[in-house]
Amino acid sequence: MNTEHPGILALKNFINAFNTLEKDKIINNLHFPHFTHSDGNQPIKYENGELFWNNLKIQLDEMVDKENWSFSTLDSCEVINETENTLQCLVEFNRRYKNKKSYGKAKGIWIATLINKKWALQIRSMIPVSGNISSLAGTKM
């Protein structure tokens, strides 16, 4: 039996969906409105999945073209605060080449919420801490 908090599972499901590059899987792991922020940028509010996907697709293409990105890993997820409907986590992820070597690390806070009996990611704020990361969630594309 899996005893991991369903909010943490939602974060892991988002990363797994992100790595598939499949629009519907990615969007289904988010709640809307969805908010993103990254170092030096104004927060962005996405009202729906289509608006989110339009920006993310540009970012994904840039990651593949400029970074030779293959996939990302969620390498740590520490619960900061939790309530019945909200989970705040300090996260660290790495962007990786096809050979699994990390080329860029970012840290931030991700917030999962329980809405209509479903846990999903709703707010992300990220800061690059090492390597070569061309853009993060919250970068205006």
mmCIF file of C-alpha atoms in Angstrom:
data_model
loop_
_atom_site.group_PDB
_atom_site.id
_atom_site.type_symbol
_atom_site.label_atom_id
_atom_site.label_comp_id
_atom_site.label_asym_id
_atom_site.label_seq_id
_atom_site.Cartn_x
_atom_site.Cartn_y
_atom_site.Cartn_z
ATOM 1 C CA MET A 1 0.000 0.000 0.000
ATOM 2 C CA ASN A 2 1.375 3.421 -0.964
ATOM 3 C CA THR A 3 1.379 5.746 2.048
ATOM 4 C CA GLU A 4 2.902 8.735 0.254
ATOM 5 C CA HIS A 5 0.856 11.923 0.522
ATOM 6 C CA PRO A 6 -1.430 12.269 -2.536
ATOM 7 C CA GLY A 7 -0.114 15.811 -3.051
ATOM 8 C CA ILE A 8 3.430 14.488 -3.448
ATOM 9 C CA LEU A 9 2.143 11.844 -5.852
ATOM 10 C CA ALA A 10 0.566 14.691 -7.844
ATOM 11 C CA LEU A 11 3.966 16.405 -8.116
ATOM 12 C CA LYS A 12 5.609 13.190 -9.275
ATOM 13 C CA ASN A 13 2.778 12.577 -11.748
ATOM 14 C CA PHE A 14 3.340 16.046 -13.197
ATOM 15 C CA ILE A 15 7.061 15.392 -13.771
ATOM 16 C CA ASN A 16 6.273 12.014 -15.350
ATOM 17 C CA ALA A 17 3.688 13.655 -17.620
ATOM 18 C CA PHE A 18 6.090 16.497 -18.455
ATOM 19 C CA ASN A 19 8.644 13.947 -19.624
ATOM 20 C CA THR A 20 6.141 12.355 -22.025
ATOM 21 C CA LEU A 21 5.624 15.701 -23.829
ATOM 22 C CA GLU A 22 1.957 14.715 -24.108
ATOM 23 C CA LYS A 23 -0.322 17.724 -23.826
ATOM 24 C CA ASP A 24 -3.315 16.025 -22.192
ATOM 25 C CA LYS A 25 -1.237 14.153 -19.613
ATOM 26 C CA ILE A 26 0.547 17.346 -18.611
ATOM 27 C CA ILE A 27 -2.616 19.452 -18.389
ATOM 28 C CA ASN A 28 -4.472 16.742 -16.445
ATOM 29 C CA ASN A 29 -1.883 17.037 -13.669
ATOM 30 C CA LEU A 30 -2.566 20.742 -13.117
ATOM 31 C CA HIS A 31 -5.310 22.809 -11.542
ATOM 32 C CA PHE A 32 -6.401 26.043 -13.185
ATOM 33 C CA PRO A 33 -5.930 28.819 -12.769
ATOM 34 C CA HIS A 34 -2.288 27.715 -12.659
ATOM 35 C CA PHE A 35 0.448 30.085 -11.523
ATOM 36 C CA THR A 36 4.146 30.023 -12.411
ATOM 37 C CA HIS A 37 7.082 32.153 -11.371
ATOM 38 C CA SER A 38 10.811 31.998 -12.003
ATOM 39 C CA ASP A 39 13.789 34.069 -10.963
ATOM 40 C CA GLY A 40 13.564 37.652 -12.205
ATOM 41 C CA ASN A 41 10.185 37.257 -13.892
ATOM 42 C CA GLN A 42 6.705 38.422 -12.988
ATOM 43 C CA PRO A 43 4.332 35.620 -11.975
ATOM 44 C CA ILE A 44 2.173 34.266 -14.798
ATOM 45 C CA LYS A 45 -1.431 33.165 -14.371
ATOM 46 C CA TYR A 46 -2.820 30.592 -16.817
ATOM 47 C CA GLU A 47 -6.607 30.467 -16.834
ATOM 48 C CA ASN A 48 -6.829 27.161 -18.685
ATOM 49 C CA GLY A 49 -4.888 24.274 -20.168
ATOM 50 C CA GLU A 50 -4.774 25.654 -23.708
ATOM 51 C CA LEU A 51 -3.088 28.885 -22.613
ATOM 52 C CA PHE A 52 -0.682 26.917 -20.469
ATOM 53 C CA TRP A 53 0.147 24.470 -23.258
ATOM 54 C CA ASN A 54 0.788 27.242 -25.809
ATOM 55 C CA ASN A 55 3.516 28.691 -23.575
ATOM 56 C CA LEU A 56 4.871 25.340 -22.431
ATOM 57 C CA LYS A 57 5.240 24.049 -25.999
ATOM 58 C CA ILE A 58 7.543 26.974 -26.802
ATOM 59 C CA GLN A 59 9.542 26.281 -23.641
ATOM 60 C CA LEU A 60 9.824 22.552 -24.400
ATOM 61 C CA ASP A 61 11.013 23.239 -27.950
ATOM 62 C CA GLU A 62 13.616 25.656 -26.572
ATOM 63 C CA MET A 63 14.785 23.119 -23.986
ATOM 64 C CA VAL A 64 15.266 20.481 -26.662
ATOM 65 C CA ASP A 65 16.943 22.864 -29.145
ATOM 66 C CA LYS A 66 19.141 24.933 -26.801
ATOM 67 C CA GLU A 67 19.808 22.475 -24.000
ATOM 68 C CA ASN A 68 19.575 19.077 -25.679
ATOM 69 C CA TRP A 69 17.063 18.213 -22.944
ATOM 70 C CA SER A 70 15.816 14.639 -22.763
ATOM 71 C CA PHE A 71 13.936 14.467 -19.447
ATOM 72 C CA SER A 72 13.714 15.937 -15.951
ATOM 73 C CA THR A 73 13.870 14.283 -12.543
ATOM 74 C CA LEU A 74 12.277 15.385 -9.289
ATOM 75 C CA ASP A 75 15.198 14.665 -6.971
ATOM 76 C CA SER A 76 13.822 15.937 -3.698
ATOM 77 C CA CYS A 77 10.471 16.960 -2.325
ATOM 78 C CA GLU A 78 10.346 18.192 1.259
ATOM 79 C CA VAL A 79 6.982 19.072 2.755
ATOM 80 C CA ILE A 80 7.065 22.615 4.151
ATOM 81 C CA ASN A 81 3.407 22.952 5.186
ATOM 82 C CA GLU A 82 0.249 20.976 4.720
ATOM 83 C CA THR A 83 -3.442 21.238 5.389
ATOM 84 C CA GLU A 84 -6.340 19.055 4.380
ATOM 85 C CA ASN A 85 -6.464 20.720 0.931
ATOM 86 C CA THR A 86 -3.005 22.177 0.313
ATOM 87 C CA LEU A 87 0.547 20.844 0.267
ATOM 88 C CA GLN A 88 3.574 23.136 -0.012
ATOM 89 C CA CYS A 89 6.864 21.471 -0.930
ATOM 90 C CA LEU A 90 10.449 22.564 -1.349
ATOM 91 C CA VAL A 91 11.541 20.782 -4.516
ATOM 92 C CA GLU A 92 14.726 20.205 -6.454
ATOM 93 C CA PHE A 93 14.812 18.920 -9.973
ATOM 94 C CA ASN A 94 17.454 18.236 -12.579
ATOM 95 C CA ARG A 95 17.281 18.520 -16.323
ATOM 96 C CA ARG A 96 19.044 15.621 -17.944
ATOM 97 C CA TYR A 97 20.569 14.503 -21.201
ATOM 98 C CA LYS A 98 19.603 11.215 -22.823
ATOM 99 C CA ASN A 99 22.592 9.564 -21.061
ATOM 100 C CA LYS A 100 20.942 10.580 -17.711
ATOM 101 C CA LYS A 101 23.675 13.103 -16.850
ATOM 102 C CA SER A 102 22.370 16.273 -15.197
ATOM 103 C CA TYR A 103 23.175 19.543 -16.935
ATOM 104 C CA GLY A 104 21.046 21.930 -14.883
ATOM 105 C CA LYS A 105 19.511 22.053 -11.433
ATOM 106 C CA ALA A 106 16.672 24.212 -10.113
ATOM 107 C CA LYS A 107 15.038 24.584 -6.721
ATOM 108 C CA GLY A 108 11.737 26.053 -5.731
ATOM 109 C CA ILE A 109 8.371 25.747 -4.100
ATOM 110 C CA TRP A 110 5.541 23.755 -5.634
ATOM 111 C CA ILE A 111 2.038 23.800 -4.263
ATOM 112 C CA ALA A 112 -0.464 21.014 -4.851
ATOM 113 C CA THR A 113 -4.123 21.508 -4.020
ATOM 114 C CA LEU A 114 -7.105 19.247 -3.540
ATOM 115 C CA ILE A 115 -9.997 20.513 -5.654
ATOM 116 C CA ASN A 116 -13.066 18.432 -6.518
ATOM 117 C CA LYS A 117 -11.472 15.376 -4.876
ATOM 118 C CA LYS A 118 -8.377 15.606 -7.110
ATOM 119 C CA TRP A 119 -4.834 16.502 -6.078
ATOM 120 C CA ALA A 120 -2.916 18.439 -8.737
ATOM 121 C CA LEU A 121 -0.162 21.012 -9.024
ATOM 122 C CA GLN A 122 -1.397 24.618 -8.930
ATOM 123 C CA ILE A 123 1.537 26.930 -8.139
ATOM 124 C CA ARG A 124 5.226 26.667 -9.041
ATOM 125 C CA SER A 125 8.071 29.060 -8.283
ATOM 126 C CA MET A 126 11.545 28.019 -9.455
ATOM 127 C CA ILE A 127 15.093 29.374 -9.350
ATOM 128 C CA PRO A 128 18.021 27.904 -11.315
ATOM 129 C CA VAL A 129 20.895 26.964 -9.004
ATOM 130 C CA SER A 130 23.448 25.389 -11.346
ATOM 131 C CA GLY A 131 24.141 24.463 -14.922
ATOM 132 C CA ASN A 132 22.637 25.717 -18.144
ATOM 133 C CA ILE A 133 18.875 26.243 -17.932
ATOM 134 C CA SER A 134 17.447 28.398 -20.739
ATOM 135 C CA SER A 135 14.007 28.872 -19.160
ATOM 136 C CA LEU A 136 11.840 27.729 -16.280
ATOM 137 C CA ALA A 137 8.133 27.752 -15.567
ATOM 138 C CA GLY A 138 7.264 31.397 -15.270
ATOM 139 C CA THR A 139 9.534 32.550 -18.067
ATOM 140 C CA LYS A 140 7.481 34.597 -20.524
ATOM 141 C CA MET A 141 7.892 32.875 -23.894
#
